PDB file of C-alpha atoms in Angstrom:
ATOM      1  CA  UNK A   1     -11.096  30.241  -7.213  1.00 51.00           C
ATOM      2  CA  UNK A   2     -12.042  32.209  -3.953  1.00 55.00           C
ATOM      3  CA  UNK A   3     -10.115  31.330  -1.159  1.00 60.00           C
ATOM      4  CA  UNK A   4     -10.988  32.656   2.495  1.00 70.00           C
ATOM      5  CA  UNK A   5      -8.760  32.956   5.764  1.00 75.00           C
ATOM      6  CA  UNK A   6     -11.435  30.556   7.126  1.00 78.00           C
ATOM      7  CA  UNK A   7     -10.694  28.053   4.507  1.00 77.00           C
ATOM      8  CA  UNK A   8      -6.934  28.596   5.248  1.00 82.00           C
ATOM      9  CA  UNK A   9      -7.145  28.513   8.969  1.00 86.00           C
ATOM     10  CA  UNK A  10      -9.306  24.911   8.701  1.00 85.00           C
ATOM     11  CA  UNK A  11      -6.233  23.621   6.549  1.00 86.00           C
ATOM     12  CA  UNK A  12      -3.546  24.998   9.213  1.00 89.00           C
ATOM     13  CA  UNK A  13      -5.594  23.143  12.173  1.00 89.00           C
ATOM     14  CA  UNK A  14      -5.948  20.349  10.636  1.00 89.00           C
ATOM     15  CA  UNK A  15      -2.639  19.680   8.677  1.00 90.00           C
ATOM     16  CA  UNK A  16      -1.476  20.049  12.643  1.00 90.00           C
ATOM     17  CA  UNK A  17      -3.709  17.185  13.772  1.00 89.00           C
ATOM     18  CA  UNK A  18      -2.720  14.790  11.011  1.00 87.00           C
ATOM     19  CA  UNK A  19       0.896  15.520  11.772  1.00 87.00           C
ATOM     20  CA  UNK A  20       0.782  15.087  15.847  1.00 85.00           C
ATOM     21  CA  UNK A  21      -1.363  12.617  15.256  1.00 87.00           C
ATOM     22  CA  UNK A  22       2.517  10.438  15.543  1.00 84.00           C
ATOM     23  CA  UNK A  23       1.582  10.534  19.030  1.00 84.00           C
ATOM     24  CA  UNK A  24      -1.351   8.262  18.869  1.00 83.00           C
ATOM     25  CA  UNK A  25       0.923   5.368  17.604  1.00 80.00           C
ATOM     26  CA  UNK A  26       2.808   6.273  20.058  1.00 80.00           C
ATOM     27  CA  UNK A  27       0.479   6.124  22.896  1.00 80.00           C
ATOM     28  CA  UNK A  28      -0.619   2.675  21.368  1.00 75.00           C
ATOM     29  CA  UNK A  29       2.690   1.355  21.518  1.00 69.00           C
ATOM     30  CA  UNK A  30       2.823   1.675  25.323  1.00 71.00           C
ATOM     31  CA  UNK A  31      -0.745   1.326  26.235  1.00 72.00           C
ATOM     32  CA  UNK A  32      -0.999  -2.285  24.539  1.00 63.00           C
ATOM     33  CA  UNK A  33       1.291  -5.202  24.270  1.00 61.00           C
ATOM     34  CA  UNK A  34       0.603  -6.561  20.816  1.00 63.00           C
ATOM     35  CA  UNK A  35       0.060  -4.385  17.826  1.00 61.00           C
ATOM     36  CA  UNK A  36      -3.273  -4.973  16.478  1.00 66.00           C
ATOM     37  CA  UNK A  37      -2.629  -5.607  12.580  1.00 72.00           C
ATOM     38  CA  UNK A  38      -5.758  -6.816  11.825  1.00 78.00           C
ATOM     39  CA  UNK A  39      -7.194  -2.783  12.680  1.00 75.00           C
ATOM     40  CA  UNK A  40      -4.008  -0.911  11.577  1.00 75.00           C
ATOM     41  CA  UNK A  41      -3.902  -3.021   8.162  1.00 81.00           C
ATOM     42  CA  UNK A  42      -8.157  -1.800   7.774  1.00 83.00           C
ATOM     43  CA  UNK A  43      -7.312   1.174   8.895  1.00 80.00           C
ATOM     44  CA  UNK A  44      -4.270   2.052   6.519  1.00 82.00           C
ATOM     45  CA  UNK A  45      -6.344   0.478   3.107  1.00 87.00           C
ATOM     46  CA  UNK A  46      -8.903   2.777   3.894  1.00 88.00           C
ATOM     47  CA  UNK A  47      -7.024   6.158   4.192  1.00 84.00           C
ATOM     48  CA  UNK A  48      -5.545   4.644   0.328  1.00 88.00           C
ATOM     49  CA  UNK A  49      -8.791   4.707  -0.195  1.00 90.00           C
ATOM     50  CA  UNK A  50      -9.770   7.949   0.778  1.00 87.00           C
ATOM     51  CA  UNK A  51      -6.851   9.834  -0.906  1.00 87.00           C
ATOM     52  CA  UNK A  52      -6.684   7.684  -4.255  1.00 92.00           C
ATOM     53  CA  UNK A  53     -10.522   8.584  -4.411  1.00 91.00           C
ATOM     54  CA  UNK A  54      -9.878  12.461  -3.671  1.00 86.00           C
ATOM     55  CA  UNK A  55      -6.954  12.764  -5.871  1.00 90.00           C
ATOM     56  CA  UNK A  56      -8.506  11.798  -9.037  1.00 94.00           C
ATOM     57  CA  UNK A  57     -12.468  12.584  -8.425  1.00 91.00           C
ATOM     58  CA  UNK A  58     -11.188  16.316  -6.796  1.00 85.00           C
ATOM     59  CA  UNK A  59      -8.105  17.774  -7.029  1.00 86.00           C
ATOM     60  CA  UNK A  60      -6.986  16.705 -10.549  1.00 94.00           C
ATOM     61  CA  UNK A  61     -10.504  17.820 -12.095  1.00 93.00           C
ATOM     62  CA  UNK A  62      -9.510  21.178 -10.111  1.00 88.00           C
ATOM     63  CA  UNK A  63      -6.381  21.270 -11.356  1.00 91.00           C
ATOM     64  CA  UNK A  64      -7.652  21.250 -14.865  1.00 95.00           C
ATOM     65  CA  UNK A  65     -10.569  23.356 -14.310  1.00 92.00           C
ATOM     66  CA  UNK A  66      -7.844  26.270 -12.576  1.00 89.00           C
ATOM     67  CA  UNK A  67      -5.501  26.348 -15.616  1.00 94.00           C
ATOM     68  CA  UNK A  68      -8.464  26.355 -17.959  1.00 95.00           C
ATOM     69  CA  UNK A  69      -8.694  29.778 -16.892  1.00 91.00           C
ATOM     70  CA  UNK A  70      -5.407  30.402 -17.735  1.00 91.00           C
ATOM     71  CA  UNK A  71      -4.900  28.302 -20.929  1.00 94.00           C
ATOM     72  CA  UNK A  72      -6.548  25.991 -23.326  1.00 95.00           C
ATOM     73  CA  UNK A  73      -7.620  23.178 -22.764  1.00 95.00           C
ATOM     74  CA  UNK A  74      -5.141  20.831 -24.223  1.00 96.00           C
ATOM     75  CA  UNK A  75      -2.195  22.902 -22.685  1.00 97.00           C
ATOM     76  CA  UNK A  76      -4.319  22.990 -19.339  1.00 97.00           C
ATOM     77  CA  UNK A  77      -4.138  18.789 -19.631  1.00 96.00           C
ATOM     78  CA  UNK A  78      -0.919  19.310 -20.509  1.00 97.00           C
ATOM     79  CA  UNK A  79       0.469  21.119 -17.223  1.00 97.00           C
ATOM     80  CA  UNK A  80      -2.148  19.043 -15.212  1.00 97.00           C
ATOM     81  CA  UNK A  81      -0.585  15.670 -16.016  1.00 98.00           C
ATOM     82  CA  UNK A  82       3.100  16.888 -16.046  1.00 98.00           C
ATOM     83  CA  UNK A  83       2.523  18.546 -12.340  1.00 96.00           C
ATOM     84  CA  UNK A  84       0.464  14.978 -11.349  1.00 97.00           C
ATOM     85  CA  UNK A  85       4.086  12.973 -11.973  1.00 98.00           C
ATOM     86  CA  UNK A  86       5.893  15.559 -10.895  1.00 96.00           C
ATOM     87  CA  UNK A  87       4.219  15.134  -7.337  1.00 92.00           C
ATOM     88  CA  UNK A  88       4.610  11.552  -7.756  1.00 94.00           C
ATOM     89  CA  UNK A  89       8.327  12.016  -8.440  1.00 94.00           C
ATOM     90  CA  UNK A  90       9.342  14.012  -5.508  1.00 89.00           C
ATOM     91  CA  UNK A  91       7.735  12.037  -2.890  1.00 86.00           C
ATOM     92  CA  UNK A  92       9.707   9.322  -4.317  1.00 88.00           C
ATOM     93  CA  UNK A  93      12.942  10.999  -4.619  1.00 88.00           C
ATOM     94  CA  UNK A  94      12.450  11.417  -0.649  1.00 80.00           C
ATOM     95  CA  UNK A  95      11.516   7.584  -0.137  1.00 77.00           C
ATOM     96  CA  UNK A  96      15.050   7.262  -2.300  1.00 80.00           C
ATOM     97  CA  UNK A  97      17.431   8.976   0.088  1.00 76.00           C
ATOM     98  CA  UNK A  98      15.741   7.800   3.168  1.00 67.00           C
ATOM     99  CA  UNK A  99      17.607   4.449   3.918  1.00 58.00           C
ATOM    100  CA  UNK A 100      15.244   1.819   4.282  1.00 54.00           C
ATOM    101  CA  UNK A 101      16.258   0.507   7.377  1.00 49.00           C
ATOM    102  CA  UNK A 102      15.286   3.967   8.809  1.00 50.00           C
ATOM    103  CA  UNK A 103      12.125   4.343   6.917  1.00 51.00           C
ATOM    104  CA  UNK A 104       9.110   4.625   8.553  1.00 50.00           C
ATOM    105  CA  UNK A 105       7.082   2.679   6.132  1.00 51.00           C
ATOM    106  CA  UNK A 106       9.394  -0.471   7.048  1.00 53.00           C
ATOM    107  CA  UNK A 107       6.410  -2.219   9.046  1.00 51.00           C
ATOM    108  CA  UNK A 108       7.227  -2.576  12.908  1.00 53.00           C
ATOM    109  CA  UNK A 109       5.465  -3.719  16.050  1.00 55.00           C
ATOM    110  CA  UNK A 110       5.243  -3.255  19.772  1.00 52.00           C
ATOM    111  CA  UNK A 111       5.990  -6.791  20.365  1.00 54.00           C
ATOM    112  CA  UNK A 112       9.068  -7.433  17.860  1.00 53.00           C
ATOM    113  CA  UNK A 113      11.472  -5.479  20.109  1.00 49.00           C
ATOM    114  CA  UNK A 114      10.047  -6.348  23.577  1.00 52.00           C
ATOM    115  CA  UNK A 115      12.584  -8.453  24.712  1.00 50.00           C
ATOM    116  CA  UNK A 116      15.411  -6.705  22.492  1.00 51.00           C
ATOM    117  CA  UNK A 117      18.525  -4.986  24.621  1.00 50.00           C
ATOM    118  CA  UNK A 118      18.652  -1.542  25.721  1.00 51.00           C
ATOM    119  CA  UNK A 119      21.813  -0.594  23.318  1.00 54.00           C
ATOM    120  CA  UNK A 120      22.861   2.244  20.876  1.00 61.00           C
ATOM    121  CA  UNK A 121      21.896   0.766  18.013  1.00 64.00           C
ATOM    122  CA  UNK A 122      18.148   0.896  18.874  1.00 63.00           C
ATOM    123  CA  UNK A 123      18.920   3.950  19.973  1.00 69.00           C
ATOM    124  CA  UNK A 124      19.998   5.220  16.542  1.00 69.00           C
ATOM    125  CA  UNK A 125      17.445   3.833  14.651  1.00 64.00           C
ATOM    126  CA  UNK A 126      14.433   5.420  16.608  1.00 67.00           C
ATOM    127  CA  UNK A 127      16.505   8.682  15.794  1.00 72.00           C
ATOM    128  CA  UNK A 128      17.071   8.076  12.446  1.00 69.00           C
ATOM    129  CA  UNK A 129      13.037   7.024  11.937  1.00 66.00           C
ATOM    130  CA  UNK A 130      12.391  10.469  13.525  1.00 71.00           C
ATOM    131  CA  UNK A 131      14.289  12.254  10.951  1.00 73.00           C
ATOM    132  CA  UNK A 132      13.572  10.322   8.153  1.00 70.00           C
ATOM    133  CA  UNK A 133       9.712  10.635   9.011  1.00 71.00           C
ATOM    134  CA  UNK A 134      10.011  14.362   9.486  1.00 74.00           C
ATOM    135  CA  UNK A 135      11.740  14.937   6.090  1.00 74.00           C
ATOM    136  CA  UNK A 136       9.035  12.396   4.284  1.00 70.00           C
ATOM    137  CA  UNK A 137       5.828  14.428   6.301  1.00 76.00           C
ATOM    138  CA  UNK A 138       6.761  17.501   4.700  1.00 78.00           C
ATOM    139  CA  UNK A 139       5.434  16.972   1.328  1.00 78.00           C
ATOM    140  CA  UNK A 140       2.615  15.627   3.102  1.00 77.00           C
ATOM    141  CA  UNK A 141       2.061  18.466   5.286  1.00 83.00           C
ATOM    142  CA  UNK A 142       1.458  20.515   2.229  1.00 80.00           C
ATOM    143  CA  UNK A 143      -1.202  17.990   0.799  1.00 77.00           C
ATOM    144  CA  UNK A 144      -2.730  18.413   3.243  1.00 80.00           C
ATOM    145  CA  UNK A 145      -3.144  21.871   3.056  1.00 84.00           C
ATOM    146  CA  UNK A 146      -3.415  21.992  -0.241  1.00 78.00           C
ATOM    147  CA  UNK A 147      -6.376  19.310  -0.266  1.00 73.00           C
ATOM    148  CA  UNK A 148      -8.387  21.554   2.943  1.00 75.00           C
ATOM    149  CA  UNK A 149      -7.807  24.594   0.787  1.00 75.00           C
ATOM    150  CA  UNK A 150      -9.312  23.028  -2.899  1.00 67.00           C
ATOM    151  CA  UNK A 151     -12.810  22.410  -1.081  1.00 69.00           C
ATOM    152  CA  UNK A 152     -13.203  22.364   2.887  1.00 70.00           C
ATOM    153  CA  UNK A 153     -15.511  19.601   2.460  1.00 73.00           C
ATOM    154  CA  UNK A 154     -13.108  17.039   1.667  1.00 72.00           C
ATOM    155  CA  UNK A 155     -10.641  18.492   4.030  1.00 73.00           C
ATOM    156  CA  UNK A 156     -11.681  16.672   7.236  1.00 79.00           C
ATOM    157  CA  UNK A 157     -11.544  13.188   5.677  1.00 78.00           C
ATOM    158  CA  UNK A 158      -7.599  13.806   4.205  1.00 78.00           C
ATOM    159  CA  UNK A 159      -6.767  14.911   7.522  1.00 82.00           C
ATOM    160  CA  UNK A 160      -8.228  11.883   9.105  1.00 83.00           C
ATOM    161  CA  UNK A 161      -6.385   9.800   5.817  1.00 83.00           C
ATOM    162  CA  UNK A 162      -3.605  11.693   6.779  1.00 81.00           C
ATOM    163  CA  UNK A 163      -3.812  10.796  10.576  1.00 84.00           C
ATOM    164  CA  UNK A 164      -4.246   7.431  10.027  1.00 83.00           C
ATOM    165  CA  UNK A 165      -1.341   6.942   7.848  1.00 76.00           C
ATOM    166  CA  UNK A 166       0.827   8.731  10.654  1.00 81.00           C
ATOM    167  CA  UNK A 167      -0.044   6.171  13.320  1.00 80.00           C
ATOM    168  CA  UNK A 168       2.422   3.183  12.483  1.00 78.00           C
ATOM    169  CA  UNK A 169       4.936   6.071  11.950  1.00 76.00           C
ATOM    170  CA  UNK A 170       4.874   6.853  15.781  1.00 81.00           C
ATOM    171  CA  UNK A 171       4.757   3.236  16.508  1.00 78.00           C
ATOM    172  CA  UNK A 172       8.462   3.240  14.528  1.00 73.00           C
ATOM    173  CA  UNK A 173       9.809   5.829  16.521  1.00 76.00           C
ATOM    174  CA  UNK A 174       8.780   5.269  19.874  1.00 79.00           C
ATOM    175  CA  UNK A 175       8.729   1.524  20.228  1.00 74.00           C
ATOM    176  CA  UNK A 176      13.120   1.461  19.818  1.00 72.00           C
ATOM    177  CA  UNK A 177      13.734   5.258  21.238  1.00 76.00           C
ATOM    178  CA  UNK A 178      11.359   3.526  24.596  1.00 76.00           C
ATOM    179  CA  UNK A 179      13.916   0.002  24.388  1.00 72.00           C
ATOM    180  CA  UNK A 180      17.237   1.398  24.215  1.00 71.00           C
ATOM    181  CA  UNK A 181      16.374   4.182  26.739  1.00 74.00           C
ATOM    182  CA  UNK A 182      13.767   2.602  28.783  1.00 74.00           C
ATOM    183  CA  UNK A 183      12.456   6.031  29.434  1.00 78.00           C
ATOM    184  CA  UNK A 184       8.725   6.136  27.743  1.00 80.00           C
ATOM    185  CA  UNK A 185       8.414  10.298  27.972  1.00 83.00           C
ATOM    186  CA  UNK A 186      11.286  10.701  25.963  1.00 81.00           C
ATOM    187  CA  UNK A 187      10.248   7.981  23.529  1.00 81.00           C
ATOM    188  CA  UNK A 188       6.752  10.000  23.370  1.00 84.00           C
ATOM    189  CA  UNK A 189       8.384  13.062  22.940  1.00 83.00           C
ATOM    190  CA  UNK A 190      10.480  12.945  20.036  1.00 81.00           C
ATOM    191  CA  UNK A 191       7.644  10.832  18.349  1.00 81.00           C
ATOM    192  CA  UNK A 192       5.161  13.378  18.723  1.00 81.00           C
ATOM    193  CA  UNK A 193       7.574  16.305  17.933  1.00 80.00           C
ATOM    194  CA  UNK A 194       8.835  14.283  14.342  1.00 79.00           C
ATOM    195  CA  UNK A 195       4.916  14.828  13.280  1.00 82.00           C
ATOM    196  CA  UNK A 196       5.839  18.935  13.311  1.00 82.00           C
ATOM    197  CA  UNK A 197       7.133  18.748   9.758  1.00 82.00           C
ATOM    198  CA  UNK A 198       3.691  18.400   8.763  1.00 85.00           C
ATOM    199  CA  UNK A 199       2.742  21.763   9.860  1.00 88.00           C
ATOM    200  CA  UNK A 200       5.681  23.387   8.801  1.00 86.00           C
ATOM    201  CA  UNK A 201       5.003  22.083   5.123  1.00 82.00           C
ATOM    202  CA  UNK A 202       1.558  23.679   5.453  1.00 86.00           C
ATOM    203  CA  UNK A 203       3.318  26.711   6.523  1.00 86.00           C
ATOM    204  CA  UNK A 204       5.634  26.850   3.711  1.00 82.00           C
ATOM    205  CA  UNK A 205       3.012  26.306   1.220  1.00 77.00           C
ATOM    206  CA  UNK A 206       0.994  29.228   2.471  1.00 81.00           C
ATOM    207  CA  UNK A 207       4.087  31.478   2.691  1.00 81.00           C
ATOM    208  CA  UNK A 208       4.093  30.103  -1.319  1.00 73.00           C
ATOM    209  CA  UNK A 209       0.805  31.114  -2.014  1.00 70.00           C
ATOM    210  CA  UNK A 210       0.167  34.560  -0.023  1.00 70.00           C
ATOM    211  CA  UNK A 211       4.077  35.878   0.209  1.00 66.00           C
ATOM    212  CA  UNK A 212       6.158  35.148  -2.898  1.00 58.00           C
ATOM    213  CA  UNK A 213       3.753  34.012  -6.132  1.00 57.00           C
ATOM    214  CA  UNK A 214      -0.068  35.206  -5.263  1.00 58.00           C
ATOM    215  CA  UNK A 215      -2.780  33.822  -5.314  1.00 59.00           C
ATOM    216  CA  UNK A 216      -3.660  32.893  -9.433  1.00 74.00           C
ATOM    217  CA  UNK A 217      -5.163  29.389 -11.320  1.00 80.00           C
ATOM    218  CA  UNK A 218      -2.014  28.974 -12.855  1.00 86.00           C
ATOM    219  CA  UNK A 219      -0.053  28.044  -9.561  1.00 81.00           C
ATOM    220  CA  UNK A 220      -3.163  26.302  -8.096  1.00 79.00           C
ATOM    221  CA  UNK A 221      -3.628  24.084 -10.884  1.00 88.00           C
ATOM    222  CA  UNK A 222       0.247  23.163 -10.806  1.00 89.00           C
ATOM    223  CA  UNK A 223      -0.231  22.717  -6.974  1.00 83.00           C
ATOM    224  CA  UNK A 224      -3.437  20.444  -6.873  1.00 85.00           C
ATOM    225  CA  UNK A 225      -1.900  18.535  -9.305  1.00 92.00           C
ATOM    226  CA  UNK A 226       1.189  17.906  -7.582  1.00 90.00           C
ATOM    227  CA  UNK A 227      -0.473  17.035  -4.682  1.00 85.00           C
ATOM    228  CA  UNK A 228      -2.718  14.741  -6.268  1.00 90.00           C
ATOM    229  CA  UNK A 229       0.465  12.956  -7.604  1.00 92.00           C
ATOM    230  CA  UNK A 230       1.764  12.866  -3.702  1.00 88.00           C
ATOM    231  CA  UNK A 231      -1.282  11.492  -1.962  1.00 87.00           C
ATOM    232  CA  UNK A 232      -1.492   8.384  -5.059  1.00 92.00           C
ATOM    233  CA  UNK A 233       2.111   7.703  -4.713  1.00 91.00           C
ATOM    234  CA  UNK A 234       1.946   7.807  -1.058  1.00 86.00           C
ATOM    235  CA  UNK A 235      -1.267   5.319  -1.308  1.00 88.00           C
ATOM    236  CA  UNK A 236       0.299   2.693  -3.709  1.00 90.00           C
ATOM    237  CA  UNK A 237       3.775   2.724  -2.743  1.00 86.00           C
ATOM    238  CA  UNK A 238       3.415   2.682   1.284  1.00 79.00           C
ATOM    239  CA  UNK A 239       0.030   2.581   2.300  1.00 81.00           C
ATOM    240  CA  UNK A 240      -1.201  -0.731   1.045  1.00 86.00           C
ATOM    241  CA  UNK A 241       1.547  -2.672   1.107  1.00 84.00           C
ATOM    242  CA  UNK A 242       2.362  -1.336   4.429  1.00 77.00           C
ATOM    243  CA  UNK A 243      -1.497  -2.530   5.018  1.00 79.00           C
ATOM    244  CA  UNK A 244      -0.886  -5.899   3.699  1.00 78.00           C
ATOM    245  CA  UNK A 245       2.070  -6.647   5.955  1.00 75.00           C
ATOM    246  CA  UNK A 246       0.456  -5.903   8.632  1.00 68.00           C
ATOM    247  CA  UNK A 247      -2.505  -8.015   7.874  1.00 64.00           C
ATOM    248  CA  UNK A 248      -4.584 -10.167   5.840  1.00 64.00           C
ATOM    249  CA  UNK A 249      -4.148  -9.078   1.835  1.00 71.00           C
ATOM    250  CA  UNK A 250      -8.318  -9.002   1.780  1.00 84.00           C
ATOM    251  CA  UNK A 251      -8.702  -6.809   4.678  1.00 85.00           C
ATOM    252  CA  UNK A 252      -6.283  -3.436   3.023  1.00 86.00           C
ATOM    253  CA  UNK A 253      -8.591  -3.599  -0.114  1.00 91.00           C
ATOM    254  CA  UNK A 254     -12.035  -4.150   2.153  1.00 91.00           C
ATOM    255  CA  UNK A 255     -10.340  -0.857   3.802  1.00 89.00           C
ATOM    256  CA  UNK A 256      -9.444   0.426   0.413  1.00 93.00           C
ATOM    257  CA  UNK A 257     -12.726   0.272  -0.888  1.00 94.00           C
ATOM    258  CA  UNK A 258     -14.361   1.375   2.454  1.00 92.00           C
ATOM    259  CA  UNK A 259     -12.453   4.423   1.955  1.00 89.00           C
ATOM    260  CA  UNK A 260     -13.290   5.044  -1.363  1.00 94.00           C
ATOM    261  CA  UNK A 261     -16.975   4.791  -1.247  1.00 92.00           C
ATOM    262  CA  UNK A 262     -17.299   7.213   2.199  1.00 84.00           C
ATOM    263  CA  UNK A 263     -15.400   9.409   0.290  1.00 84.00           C
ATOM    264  CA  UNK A 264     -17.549   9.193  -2.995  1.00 87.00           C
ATOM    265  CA  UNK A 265     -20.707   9.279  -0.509  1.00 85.00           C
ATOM    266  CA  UNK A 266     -19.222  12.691   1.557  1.00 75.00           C
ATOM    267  CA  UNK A 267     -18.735  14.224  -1.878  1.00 76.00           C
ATOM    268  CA  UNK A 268     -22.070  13.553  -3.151  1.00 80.00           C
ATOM    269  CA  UNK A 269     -24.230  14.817  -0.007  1.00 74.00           C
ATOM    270  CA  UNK A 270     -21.429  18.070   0.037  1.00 60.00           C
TER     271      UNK A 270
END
């Protein structure tokens, strides 16, 4: 599998969009006074969609078809499946340490703090949602790259997946950072700045490839895999029922299989 610095540079940019892309939940959260859950809940069942879709239609198939070159076939199956849970596994060894009042996936809205105090506690928990979301975008920062480096042509709609999934994330960390400070720069701020760990996963996965292992099909394979494993567990476990809280059960699978079908559509024409 060839892989070009254009290819690379295309994952870079746009692992760094998905990741500042905190800031647009951010800029919602000030610019309108009620969330609307009727869009985010669409919009979240459709980047499930989208990754569910790309995770077992692309990268898993790519995974097998890189350690095929190394192995045989059953071993190749083998390494593919035990890579796919291990992805799985780590994302939710993260989710695990991250308390859940601090998690970002714990659904919040603009309006369910507006008339809440300016106090420390507030305070602490738009902190804490900072942290917590930079240590959980990590993993996803190298999907991402991961996923624009298996094929470019399914890197723009993972980024956008990506993007869309960071949205409510900002909303959690600048909606009680902007009440217990009243100051909306700083609440902007440190939202957009948590989306950074994104990046720096993409960073670290290149300094993986190009630096310390190489470039072979034995440590793409294992990668794809993994990441395949992240982007389903991320879909089942936080995306959609993240989309169902905030809206009507029907509307996160009408996104879901939106998603899906764009995504089989892109693929075919590509």
């Amino acid at each position: 599998m060839e892989l070009t610095w254009d290819n690379v540079l295309l994952a870079f940019a746009l692992t760094l969009f998905a990741g500042l892309s905190t800031g647009i939940g951010s800029a919602i959260a000030f610019l309108t006074k009620k969330t609307n859950k009727k869009f985010l809940s669409l919009s979240l069942g459709f980047s499930a969609g989208v990754m569910i879709y790309v995770s077992f239609v692309e990268l898993f198939p790519t995974a097998q078809e890189a350690l095929r070159e190394s192995y045989s076939e059953k071993i190749s199956d083998i390494i593919t499946v035990i890579s796919f849970f291990g992805g799985m596994g780590l994302i939710a060894i993260i989710d695990k340490l991250i308390p859940s009042y601090e998690n970002p996936h714990e659904v919040k809205s603009v309006e369910s703090m507006e008339h809440q105090p300016h106090d420390k506690k507030l305070m602490r928990m738009g902190i804490f949602s900072a942290l917590a979301i930079g240590i959980h975008n990590f993993p996803e920062g190298l999907a991402t790259f991961i996923a624009g480096l298996s094929n470019p042509e399914i890197a723009y709609p993972i980024a956008f997946a990506i993007a869309i999934h960071n949205i409510p994330e900002g909303i959690a960390v600048s909606v009680p950072i902007y009440f217990a400070t009243g100051n909306r720069k700083k609440a902007f701020k440190l939202s957009f700045l948590s989306g950074l760990s994104e990046p720096l996963g993409a960073i670290i996965g290149f300094l993986l490839i190009y630096t310390f292992i190489g470039i072979n099909s034995v440590i793409l394979g294992v990668l794809f895999a993994l990441v395949a494993g992240i982007m389903v567990f991320i879909s089942l476990d936080e995306l959609l029922p993240t989309a169902k809280e905030y809206g009507a059960h029907h509307l996160s699978i009408y996104g879901l299989v939106a998603g899906m079908g764009l995504m089989a559509f892109s693929l075919l024409l590509f």
